[in-house]
Every structure is written in structure tokens, then in C-alpha cells.
PDB file of C-alpha atoms in Angstrom:
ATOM      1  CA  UNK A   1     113.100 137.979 113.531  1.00  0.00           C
ATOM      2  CA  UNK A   2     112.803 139.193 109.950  1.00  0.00           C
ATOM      3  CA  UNK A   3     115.176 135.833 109.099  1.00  0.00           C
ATOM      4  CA  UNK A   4     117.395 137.465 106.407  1.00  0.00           C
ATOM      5  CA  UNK A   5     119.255 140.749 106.858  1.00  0.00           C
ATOM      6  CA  UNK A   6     116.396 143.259 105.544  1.00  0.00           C
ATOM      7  CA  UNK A   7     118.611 146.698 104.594  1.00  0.00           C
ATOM      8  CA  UNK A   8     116.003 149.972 104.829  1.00  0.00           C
ATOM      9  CA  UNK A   9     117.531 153.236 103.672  1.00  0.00           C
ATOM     10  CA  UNK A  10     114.648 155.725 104.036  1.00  0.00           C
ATOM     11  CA  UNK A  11     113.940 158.119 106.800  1.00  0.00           C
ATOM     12  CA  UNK A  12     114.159 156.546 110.201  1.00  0.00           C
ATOM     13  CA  UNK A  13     111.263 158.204 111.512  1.00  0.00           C
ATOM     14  CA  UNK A  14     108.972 157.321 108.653  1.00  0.00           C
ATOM     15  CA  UNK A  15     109.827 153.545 109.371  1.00  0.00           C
ATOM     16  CA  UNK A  16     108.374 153.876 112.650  1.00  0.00           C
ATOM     17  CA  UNK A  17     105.626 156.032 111.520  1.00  0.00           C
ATOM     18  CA  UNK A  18     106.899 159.325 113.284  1.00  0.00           C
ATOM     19  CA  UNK A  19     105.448 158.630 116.556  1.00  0.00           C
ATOM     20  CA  UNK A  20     108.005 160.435 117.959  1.00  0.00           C
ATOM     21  CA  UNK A  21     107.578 163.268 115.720  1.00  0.00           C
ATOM     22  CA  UNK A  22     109.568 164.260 112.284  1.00  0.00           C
ATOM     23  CA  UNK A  23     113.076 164.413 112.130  1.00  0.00           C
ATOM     24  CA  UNK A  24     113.915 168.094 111.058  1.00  0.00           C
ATOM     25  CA  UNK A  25     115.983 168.551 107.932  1.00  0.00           C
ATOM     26  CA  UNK A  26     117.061 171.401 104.999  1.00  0.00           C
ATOM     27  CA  UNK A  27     115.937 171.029 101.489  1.00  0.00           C
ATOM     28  CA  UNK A  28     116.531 172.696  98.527  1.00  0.00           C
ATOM     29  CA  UNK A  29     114.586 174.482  95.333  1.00  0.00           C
ATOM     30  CA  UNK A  30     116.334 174.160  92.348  1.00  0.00           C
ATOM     31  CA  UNK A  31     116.366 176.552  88.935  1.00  0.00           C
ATOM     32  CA  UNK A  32     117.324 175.690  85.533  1.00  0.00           C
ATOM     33  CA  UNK A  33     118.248 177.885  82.900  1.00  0.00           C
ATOM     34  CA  UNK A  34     119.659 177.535  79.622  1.00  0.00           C
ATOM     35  CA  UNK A  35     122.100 180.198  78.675  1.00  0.00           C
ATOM     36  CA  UNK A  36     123.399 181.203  74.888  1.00  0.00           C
ATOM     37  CA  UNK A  37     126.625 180.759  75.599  1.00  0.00           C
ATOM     38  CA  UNK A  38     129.234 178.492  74.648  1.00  0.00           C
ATOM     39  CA  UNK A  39     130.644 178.002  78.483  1.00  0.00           C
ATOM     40  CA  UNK A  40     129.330 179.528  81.953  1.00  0.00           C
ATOM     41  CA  UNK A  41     131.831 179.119  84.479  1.00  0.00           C
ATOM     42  CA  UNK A  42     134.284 176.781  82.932  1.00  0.00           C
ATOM     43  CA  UNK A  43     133.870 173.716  85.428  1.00  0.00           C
ATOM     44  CA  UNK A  44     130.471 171.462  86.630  1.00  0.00           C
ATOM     45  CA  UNK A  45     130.421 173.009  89.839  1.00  0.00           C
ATOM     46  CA  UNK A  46     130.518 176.214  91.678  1.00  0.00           C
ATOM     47  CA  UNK A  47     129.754 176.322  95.022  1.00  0.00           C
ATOM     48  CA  UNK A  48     128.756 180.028  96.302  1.00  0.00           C
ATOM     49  CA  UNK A  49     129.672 180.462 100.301  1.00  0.00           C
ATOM     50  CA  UNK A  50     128.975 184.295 100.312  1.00  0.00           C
ATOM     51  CA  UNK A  51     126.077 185.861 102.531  1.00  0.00           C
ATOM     52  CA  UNK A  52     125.034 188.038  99.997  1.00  0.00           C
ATOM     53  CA  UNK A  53     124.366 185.377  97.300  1.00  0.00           C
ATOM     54  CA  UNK A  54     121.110 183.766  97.583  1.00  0.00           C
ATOM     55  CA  UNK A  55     122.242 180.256  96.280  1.00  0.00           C
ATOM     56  CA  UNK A  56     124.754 178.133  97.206  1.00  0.00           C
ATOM     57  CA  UNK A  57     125.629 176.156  94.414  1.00  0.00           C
ATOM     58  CA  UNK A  58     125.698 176.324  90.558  1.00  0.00           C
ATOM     59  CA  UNK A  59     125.986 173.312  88.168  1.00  0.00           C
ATOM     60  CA  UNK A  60     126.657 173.462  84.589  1.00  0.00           C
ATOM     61  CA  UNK A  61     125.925 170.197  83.297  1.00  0.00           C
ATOM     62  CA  UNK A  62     127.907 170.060  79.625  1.00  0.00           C
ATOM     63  CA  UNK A  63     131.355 170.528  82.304  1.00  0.00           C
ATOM     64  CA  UNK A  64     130.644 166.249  83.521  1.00  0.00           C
ATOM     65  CA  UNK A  65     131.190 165.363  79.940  1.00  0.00           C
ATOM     66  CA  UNK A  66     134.412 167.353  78.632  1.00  0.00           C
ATOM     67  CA  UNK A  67     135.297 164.292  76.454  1.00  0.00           C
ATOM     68  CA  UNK A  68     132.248 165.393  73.824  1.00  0.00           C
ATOM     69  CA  UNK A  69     133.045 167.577  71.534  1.00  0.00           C
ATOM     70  CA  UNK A  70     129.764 168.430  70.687  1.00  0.00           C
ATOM     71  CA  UNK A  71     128.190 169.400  73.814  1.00  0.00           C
ATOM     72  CA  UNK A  72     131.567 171.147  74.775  1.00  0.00           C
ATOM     73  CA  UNK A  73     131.181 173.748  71.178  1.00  0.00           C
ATOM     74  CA  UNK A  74     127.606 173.868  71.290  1.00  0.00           C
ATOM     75  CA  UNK A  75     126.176 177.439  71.589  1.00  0.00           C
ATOM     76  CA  UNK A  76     124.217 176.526  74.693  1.00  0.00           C
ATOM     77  CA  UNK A  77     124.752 175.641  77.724  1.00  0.00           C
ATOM     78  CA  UNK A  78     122.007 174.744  80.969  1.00  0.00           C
ATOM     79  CA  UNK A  79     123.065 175.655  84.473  1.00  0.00           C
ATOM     80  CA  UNK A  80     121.169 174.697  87.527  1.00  0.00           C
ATOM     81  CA  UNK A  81     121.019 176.520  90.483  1.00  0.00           C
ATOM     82  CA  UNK A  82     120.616 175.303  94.303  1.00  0.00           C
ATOM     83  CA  UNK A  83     119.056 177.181  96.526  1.00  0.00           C
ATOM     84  CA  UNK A  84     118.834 176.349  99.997  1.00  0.00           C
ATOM     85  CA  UNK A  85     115.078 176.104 101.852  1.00  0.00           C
ATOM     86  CA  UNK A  86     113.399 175.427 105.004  1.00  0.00           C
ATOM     87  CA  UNK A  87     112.105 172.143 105.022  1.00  0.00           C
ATOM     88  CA  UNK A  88     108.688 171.118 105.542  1.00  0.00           C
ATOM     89  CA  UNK A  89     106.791 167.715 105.727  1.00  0.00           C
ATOM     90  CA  UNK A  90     106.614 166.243 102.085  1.00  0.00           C
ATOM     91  CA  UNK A  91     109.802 168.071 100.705  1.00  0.00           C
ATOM     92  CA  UNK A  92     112.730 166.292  99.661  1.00  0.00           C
ATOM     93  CA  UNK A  93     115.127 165.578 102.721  1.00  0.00           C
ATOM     94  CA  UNK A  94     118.427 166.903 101.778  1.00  0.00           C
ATOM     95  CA  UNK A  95     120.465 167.402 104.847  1.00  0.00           C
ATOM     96  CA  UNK A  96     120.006 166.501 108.321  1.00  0.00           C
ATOM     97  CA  UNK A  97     119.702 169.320 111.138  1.00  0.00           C
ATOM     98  CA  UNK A  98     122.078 168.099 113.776  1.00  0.00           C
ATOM     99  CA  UNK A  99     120.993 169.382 117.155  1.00  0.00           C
ATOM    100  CA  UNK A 100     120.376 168.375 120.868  1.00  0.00           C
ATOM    101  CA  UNK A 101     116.881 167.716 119.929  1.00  0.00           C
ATOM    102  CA  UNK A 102     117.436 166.172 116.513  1.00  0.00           C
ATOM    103  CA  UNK A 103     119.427 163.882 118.024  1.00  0.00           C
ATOM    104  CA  UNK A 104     117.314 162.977 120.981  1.00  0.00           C
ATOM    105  CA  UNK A 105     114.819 161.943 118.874  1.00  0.00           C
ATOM    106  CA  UNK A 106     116.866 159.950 116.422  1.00  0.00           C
ATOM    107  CA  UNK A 107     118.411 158.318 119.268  1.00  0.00           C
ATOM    108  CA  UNK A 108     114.716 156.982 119.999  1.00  0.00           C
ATOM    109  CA  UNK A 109     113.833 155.865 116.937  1.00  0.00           C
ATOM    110  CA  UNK A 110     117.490 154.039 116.642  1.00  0.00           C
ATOM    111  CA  UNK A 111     116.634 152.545 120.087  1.00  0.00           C
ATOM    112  CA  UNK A 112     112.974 151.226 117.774  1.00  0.00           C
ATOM    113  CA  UNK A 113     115.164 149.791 115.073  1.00  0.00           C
ATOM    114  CA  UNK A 114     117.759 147.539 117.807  1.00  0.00           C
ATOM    115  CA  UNK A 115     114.594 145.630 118.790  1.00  0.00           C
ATOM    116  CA  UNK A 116     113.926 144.201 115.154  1.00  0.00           C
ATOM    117  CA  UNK A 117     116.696 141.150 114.498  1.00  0.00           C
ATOM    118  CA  UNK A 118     117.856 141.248 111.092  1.00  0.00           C
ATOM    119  CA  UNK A 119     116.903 144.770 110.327  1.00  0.00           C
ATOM    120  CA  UNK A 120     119.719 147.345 109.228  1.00  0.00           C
ATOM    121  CA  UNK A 121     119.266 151.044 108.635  1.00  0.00           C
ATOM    122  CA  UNK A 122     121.451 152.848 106.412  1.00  0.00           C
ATOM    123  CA  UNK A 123     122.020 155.367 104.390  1.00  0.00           C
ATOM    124  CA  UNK A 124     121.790 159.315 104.480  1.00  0.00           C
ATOM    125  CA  UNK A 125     118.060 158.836 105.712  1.00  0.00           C
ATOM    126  CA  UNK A 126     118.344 155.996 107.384  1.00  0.00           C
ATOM    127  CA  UNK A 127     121.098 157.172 109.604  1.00  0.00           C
ATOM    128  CA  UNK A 128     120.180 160.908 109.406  1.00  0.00           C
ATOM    129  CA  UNK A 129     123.804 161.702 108.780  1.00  0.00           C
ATOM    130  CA  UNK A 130     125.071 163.644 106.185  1.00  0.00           C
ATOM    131  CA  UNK A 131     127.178 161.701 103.336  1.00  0.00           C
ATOM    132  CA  UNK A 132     129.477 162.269 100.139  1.00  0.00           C
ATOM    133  CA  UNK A 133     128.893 160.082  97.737  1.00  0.00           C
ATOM    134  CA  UNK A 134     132.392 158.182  97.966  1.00  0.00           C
ATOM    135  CA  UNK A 135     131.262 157.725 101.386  1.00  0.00           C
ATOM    136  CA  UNK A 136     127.995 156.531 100.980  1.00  0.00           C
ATOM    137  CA  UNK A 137     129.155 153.576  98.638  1.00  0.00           C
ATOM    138  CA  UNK A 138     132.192 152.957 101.370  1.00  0.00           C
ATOM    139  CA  UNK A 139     129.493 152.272 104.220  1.00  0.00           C
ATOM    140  CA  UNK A 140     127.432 150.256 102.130  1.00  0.00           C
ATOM    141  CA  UNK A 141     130.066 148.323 101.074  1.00  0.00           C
ATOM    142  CA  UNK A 142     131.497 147.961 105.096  1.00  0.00           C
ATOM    143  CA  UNK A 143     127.375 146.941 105.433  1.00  0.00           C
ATOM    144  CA  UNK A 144     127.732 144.112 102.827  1.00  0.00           C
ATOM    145  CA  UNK A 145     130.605 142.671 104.351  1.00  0.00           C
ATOM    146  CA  UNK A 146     129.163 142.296 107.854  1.00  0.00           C
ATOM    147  CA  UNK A 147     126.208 141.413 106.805  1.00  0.00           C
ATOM    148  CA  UNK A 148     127.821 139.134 103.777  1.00  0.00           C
ATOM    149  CA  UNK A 149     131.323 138.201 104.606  1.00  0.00           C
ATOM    150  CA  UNK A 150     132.654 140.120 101.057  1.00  0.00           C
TER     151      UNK A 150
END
């Protein structure tokens, strides 16, 4: 009994020290370039669904701040572009890889985390569940008030 709620939201199976083996996931590479050009493609974000375009999302940062001037006029702008990539062990985990065997193991390592009282897993990682952000704040907020009565 850990005595006080203890919230972990990292990778499930690194908590238990993968002996069950990894949990598979996608990742992503990521390219920045800096274009002279007042705008790119008019908004923050593009997101590219095509099978003939190797990336599947383009952000042009200067777009999340339309209220200065500055940035908005200035010559320049930087775009990043997502790429999507296998994942490997030691690269960022991005999205889970939801599959009978994916979820056989997480179902193990869940089974790991029920024996320790007061321990709560959350998150993306944690839960090995794909999240927005809007819903990543609404479950940790539904986690603070069963665990906190708010």
C-alpha cells in the first residue's frame, strides 16, 4: 500500500520493467524548414491523408499566434513537417498499435498495476490509448475527482 494515491503516466510496460515484452507503438521524425515567404499554407495545420505524400502533417508555427503583427508580416516563416516511422526501442512513443497482441499484453501489465493499492496509471502511456489533448486534460481531471473529491 503506497498510502497516498501515487499517479504514474509513463509507459505501462516500462513500470514493470517489460517483462512481458515492449508494448509496440508508431513514432514520428520530424523536419523543420524555414521558408522566405510571408505565409505557407495560411493556417497552423495541414494534415496530408494522401498515399502518395510521404508526410502526414505540416505545421506552420507563426499561424498559433495570428494576434502578432509582427510574426504575421515577417518575410519568413518555419514549417515543420511530420513524418510517420516505425518505432523502435528508445524512440519517442507517439501512438499506440492497437492489436490482438498489443492488447494481450497490456492487459497483463494492467492486471501488474491492480495489485499495487494506491497506484493509478494514466495518461496516453500509461493507458496505451490514444488521446486529444481536450481529452487528455478531461480524464485527468475525472482522475482528480475520484481520487480527490473536486
Amino acid at each position: 500500500d503506497l498510502g497516498v494515491p501515487v499517479f504514474y503516466s509513463g509507459p505501462i510496460d516500462r513500470l514493470f520493467g517489460y517483462r512481458y515484452g515492449e508494448l509496440p507503438w508508431r513514432s514520428l521524425a520530424f523536419e523543420q524548414e524555414t521558408l522566405k515567404m510571408v505565409d505557407f499554407q495560411g493556417t497552423s495545420v495541414v494534415n496530408y491523408t494522401e498515399a502518395d505524400v510521404p508526410y502526414t502533417r505540416i505545421h506552420e508555427f507563426k499561424h498559433y499566434h495570428p494576434e502578432d503583427k509582427a510574426v504575421m508580416s515577417c518575410c519568413k516563416t518555419i514549417i515543420m513537417r511530420e513524418y510517420p516511422r516505425t518505432w523502435k526501442s528508445g524512440d519517442e512513443p507517439y501512438y499506440p498499435v492497437n492489436n490482438h497482441e498489443s492488447q494481450a499484453l497490456l492487459e497483463k501489465y494492467r492486471a501488474e498495476a491492480t495489485k499495487i493499492d494506491g497506484l493509478v496509471v494514466g495518461g496516453r502511456l500509461g493507458e496505451y490509448r490514444y488521446y486529444d489533448m481536450d481529452q487528455s486534460i478531461g480524464k485527468a481531471l475525472e482522475l482528480s475527482a475520484v481520487h480527490f473529491g473536486q
